[in-house]
GROMACS .gro file of C-alpha atoms in nm:
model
  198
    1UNK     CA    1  -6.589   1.647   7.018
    2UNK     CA    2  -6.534   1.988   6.892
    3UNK     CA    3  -6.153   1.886   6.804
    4UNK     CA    4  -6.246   1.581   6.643
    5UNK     CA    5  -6.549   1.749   6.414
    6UNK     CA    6  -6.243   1.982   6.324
    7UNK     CA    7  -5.959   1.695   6.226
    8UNK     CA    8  -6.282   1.506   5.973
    9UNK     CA    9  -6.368   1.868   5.866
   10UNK     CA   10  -5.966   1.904   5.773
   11UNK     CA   11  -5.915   1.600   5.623
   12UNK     CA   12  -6.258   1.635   5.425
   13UNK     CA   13  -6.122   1.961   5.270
   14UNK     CA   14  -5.849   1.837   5.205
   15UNK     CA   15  -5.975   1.500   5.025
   16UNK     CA   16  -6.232   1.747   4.786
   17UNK     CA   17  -6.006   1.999   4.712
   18UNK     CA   18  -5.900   2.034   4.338
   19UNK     CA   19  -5.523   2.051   4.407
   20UNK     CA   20  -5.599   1.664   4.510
   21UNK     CA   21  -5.646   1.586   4.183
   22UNK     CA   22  -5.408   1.462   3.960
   23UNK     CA   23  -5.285   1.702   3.679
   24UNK     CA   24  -5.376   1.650   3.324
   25UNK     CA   25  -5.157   1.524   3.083
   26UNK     CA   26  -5.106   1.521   2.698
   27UNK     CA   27  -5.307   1.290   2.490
   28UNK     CA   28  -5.043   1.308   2.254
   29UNK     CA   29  -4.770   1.124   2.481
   30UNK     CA   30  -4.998   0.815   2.386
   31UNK     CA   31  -5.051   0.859   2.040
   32UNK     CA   32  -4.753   0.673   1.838
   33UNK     CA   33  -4.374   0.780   1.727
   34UNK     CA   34  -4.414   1.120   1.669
   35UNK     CA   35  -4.080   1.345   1.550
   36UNK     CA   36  -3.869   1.546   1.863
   37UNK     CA   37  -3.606   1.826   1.906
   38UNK     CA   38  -3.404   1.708   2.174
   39UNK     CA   39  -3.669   1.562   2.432
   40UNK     CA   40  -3.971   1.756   2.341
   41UNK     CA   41  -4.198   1.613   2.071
   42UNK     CA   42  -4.223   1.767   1.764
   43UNK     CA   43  -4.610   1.770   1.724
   44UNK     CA   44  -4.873   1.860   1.441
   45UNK     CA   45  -5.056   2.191   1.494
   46UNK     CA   46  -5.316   2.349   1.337
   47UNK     CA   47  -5.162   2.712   1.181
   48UNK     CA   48  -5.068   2.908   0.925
   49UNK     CA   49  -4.780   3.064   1.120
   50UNK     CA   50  -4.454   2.878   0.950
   51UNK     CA   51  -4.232   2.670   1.151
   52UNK     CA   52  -4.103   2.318   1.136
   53UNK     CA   53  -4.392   2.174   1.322
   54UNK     CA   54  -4.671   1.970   1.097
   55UNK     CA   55  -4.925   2.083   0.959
   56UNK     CA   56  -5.258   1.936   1.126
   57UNK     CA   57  -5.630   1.874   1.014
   58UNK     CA   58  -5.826   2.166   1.090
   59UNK     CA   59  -6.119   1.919   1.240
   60UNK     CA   60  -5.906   1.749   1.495
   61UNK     CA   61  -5.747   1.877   1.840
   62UNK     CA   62  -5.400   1.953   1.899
   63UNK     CA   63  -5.152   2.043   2.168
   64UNK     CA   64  -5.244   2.427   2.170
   65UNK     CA   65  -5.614   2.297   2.216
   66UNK     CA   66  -5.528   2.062   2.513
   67UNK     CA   67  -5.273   2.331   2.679
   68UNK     CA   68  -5.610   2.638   2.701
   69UNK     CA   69  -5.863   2.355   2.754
   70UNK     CA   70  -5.657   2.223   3.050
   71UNK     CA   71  -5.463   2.517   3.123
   72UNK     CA   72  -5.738   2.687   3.410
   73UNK     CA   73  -5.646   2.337   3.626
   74UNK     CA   74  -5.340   2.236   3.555
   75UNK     CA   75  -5.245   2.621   3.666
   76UNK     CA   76  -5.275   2.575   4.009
   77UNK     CA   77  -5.004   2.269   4.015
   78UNK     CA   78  -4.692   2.359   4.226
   79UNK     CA   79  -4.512   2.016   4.091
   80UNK     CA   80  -4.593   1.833   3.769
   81UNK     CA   81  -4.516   1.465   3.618
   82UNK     CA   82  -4.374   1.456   3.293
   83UNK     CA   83  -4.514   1.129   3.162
   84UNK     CA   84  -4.378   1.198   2.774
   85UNK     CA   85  -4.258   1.390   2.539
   86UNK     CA   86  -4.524   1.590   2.462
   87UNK     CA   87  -4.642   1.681   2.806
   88UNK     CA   88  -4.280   1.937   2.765
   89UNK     CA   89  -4.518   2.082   2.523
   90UNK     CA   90  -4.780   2.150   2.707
   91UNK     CA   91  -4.578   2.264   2.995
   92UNK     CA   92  -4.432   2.556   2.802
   93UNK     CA   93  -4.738   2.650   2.675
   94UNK     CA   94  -4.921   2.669   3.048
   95UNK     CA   95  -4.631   2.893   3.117
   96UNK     CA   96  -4.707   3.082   2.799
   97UNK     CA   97  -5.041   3.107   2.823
   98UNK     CA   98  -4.975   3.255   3.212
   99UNK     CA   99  -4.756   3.476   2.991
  100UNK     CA  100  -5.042   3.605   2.755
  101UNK     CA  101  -5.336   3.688   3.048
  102UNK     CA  102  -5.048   3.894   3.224
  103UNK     CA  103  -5.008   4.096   2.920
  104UNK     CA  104  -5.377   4.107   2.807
  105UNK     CA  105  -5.447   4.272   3.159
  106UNK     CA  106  -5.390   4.573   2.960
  107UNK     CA  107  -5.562   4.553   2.730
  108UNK     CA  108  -5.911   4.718   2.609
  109UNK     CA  109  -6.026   4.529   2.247
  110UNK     CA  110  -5.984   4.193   2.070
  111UNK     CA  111  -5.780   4.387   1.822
  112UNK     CA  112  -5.546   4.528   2.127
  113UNK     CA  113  -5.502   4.227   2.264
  114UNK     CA  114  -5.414   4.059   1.890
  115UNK     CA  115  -5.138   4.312   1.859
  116UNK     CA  116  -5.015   4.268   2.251
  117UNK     CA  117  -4.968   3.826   2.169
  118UNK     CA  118  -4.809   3.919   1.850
  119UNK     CA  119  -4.549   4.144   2.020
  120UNK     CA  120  -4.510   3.929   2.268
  121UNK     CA  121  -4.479   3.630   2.034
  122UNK     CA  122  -4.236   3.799   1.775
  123UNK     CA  123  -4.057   3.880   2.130
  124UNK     CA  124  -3.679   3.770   2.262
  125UNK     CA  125  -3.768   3.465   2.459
  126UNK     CA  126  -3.516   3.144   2.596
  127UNK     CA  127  -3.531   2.823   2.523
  128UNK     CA  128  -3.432   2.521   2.766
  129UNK     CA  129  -3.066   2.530   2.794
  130UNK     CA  130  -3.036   2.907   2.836
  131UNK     CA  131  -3.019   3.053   3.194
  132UNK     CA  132  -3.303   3.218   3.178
  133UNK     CA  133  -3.555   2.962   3.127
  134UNK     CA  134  -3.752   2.850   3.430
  135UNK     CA  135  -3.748   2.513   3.405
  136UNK     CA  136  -3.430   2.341   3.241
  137UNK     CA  137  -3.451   2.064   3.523
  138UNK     CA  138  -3.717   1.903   3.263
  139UNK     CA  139  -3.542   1.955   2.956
  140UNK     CA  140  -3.234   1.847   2.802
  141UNK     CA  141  -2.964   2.111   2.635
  142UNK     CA  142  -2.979   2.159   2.256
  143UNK     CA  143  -2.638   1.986   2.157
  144UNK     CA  144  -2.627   2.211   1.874
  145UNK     CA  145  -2.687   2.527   1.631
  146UNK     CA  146  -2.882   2.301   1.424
  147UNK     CA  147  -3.105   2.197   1.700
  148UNK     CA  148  -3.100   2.542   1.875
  149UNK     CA  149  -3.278   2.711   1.549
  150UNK     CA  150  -3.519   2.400   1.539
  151UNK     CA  151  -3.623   2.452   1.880
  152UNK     CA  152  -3.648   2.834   1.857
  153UNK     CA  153  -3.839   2.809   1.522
  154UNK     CA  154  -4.120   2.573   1.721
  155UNK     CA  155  -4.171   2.788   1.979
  156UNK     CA  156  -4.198   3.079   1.807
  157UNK     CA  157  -4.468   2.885   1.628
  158UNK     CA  158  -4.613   2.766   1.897
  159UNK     CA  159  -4.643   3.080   2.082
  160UNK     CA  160  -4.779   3.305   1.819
  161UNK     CA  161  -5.076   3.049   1.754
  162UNK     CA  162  -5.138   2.989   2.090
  163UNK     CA  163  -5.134   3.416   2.129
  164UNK     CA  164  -5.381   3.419   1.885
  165UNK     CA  165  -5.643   3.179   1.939
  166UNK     CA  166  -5.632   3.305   2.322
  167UNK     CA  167  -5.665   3.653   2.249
  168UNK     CA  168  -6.005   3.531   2.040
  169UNK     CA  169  -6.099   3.318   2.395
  170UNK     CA  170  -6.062   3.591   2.619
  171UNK     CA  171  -6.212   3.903   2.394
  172UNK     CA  172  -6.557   3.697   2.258
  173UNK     CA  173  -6.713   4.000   2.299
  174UNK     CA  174  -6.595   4.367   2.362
  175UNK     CA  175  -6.515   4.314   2.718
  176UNK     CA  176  -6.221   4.017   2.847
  177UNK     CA  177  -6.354   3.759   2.971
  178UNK     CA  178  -6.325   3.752   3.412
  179UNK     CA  179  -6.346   3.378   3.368
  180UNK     CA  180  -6.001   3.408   3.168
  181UNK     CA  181  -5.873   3.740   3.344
  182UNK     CA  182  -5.906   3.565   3.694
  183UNK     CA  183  -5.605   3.337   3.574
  184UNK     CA  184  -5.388   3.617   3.483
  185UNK     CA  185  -5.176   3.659   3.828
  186UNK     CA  186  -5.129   3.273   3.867
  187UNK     CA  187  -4.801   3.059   3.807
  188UNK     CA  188  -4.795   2.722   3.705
  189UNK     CA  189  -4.526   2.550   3.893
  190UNK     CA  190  -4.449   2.867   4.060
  191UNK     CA  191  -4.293   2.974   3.744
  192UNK     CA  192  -4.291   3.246   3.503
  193UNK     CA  193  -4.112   3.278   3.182
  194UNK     CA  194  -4.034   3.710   3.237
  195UNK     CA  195  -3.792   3.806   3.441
  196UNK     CA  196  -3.917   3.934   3.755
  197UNK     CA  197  -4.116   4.297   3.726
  198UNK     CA  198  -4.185   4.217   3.346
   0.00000   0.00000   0.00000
């Protein structure tokens, strides 16, 4: 009896847990043509940081919003279904965002931690078709210079918006927030965009 309790009590865990659940995907992969850079859409964001990506209404929710709202689930995802365009989006900036919390872990004020994403945004970084980027099985190669610059350009726009608006979510108040700072050693897909000790 004891075995059996322990098989339903397995298979019970197993059915609740979280990593069950499907991962969440973009909203914007349903939302009409939009424009792309090789096979990542080119979406509307809500900035002032300049870049090729369109401007968006400060009212509505964008890709940076989906990628922190969703980011503290879709974390803990070993494997991931790209279902459009725009979910490449949000899968860089999980693996951003992973970035950020490591580098906020040291951290101390709002302003600090401002300073740390803009560093780290301004910073050398690759883009699918280089080596060094973690996950070039989902993306397709820049064919060229033209599209290389494009692509660098929205990801430097992307990442220094989503640096900033995080740094604001983790420091509300003097002190980072545990319920951000918990994420900070965890690696969507298993992946990380630094090199290894960075």
């Amino acid at each position: 009896a004891s075995s059996t309790h322990l098989r339903l009590e397995s298979r019970s865990s197993l059915l609740f847990s979280p990593l069950r659940m499907p991962a969440y995907h973009s909203s914007f992969n349903d939302k009409g043509k939009h424009l792309s850079i090789v096979n990542i859409a080119l979406l509307p964001i809500k900035t002032n940081f300049k870049g090729p990506a369109p401007k968006m209404d400060d009212k509505e929710q964008d890709v940076i919003d989906e990628a922190l709202y969703f980011f503290k689930a879709n974390v803990f995802f070993k494997n991931y279904e790209v279902k459009g365009e725009a979910d490449r989006v949000l899968m860089y900036l999980t693996l951003y965002t992973s970035e950020c919390l490591k580098k906020m872990t040291r951290c101390k004020t709002r302003n600090d931690a401002v300073k740390e994403m803009n560093t780290l945004g301004l910073g050398n970084f690759p883009i699918p078709g280089d080596p060094r980027f973690p996950l070039n099985a989902f993306y397709q190669k820049p064919k060229d210079k033209n599209e290389t610059d494009q692509l660098q350009q929205y990801f430097l726009q992307l990442r220094q918006e989503l640096g900033l608006r995080l740094a604001h979510k983790v420091f509300e108040t003097d002190k980072p927030s545990k319920w951000w700072m918990c994420f900070s050693k965890r690696k969507f897909m298993d992946k990380s965009l630094s090199a290894p000790g960075h």
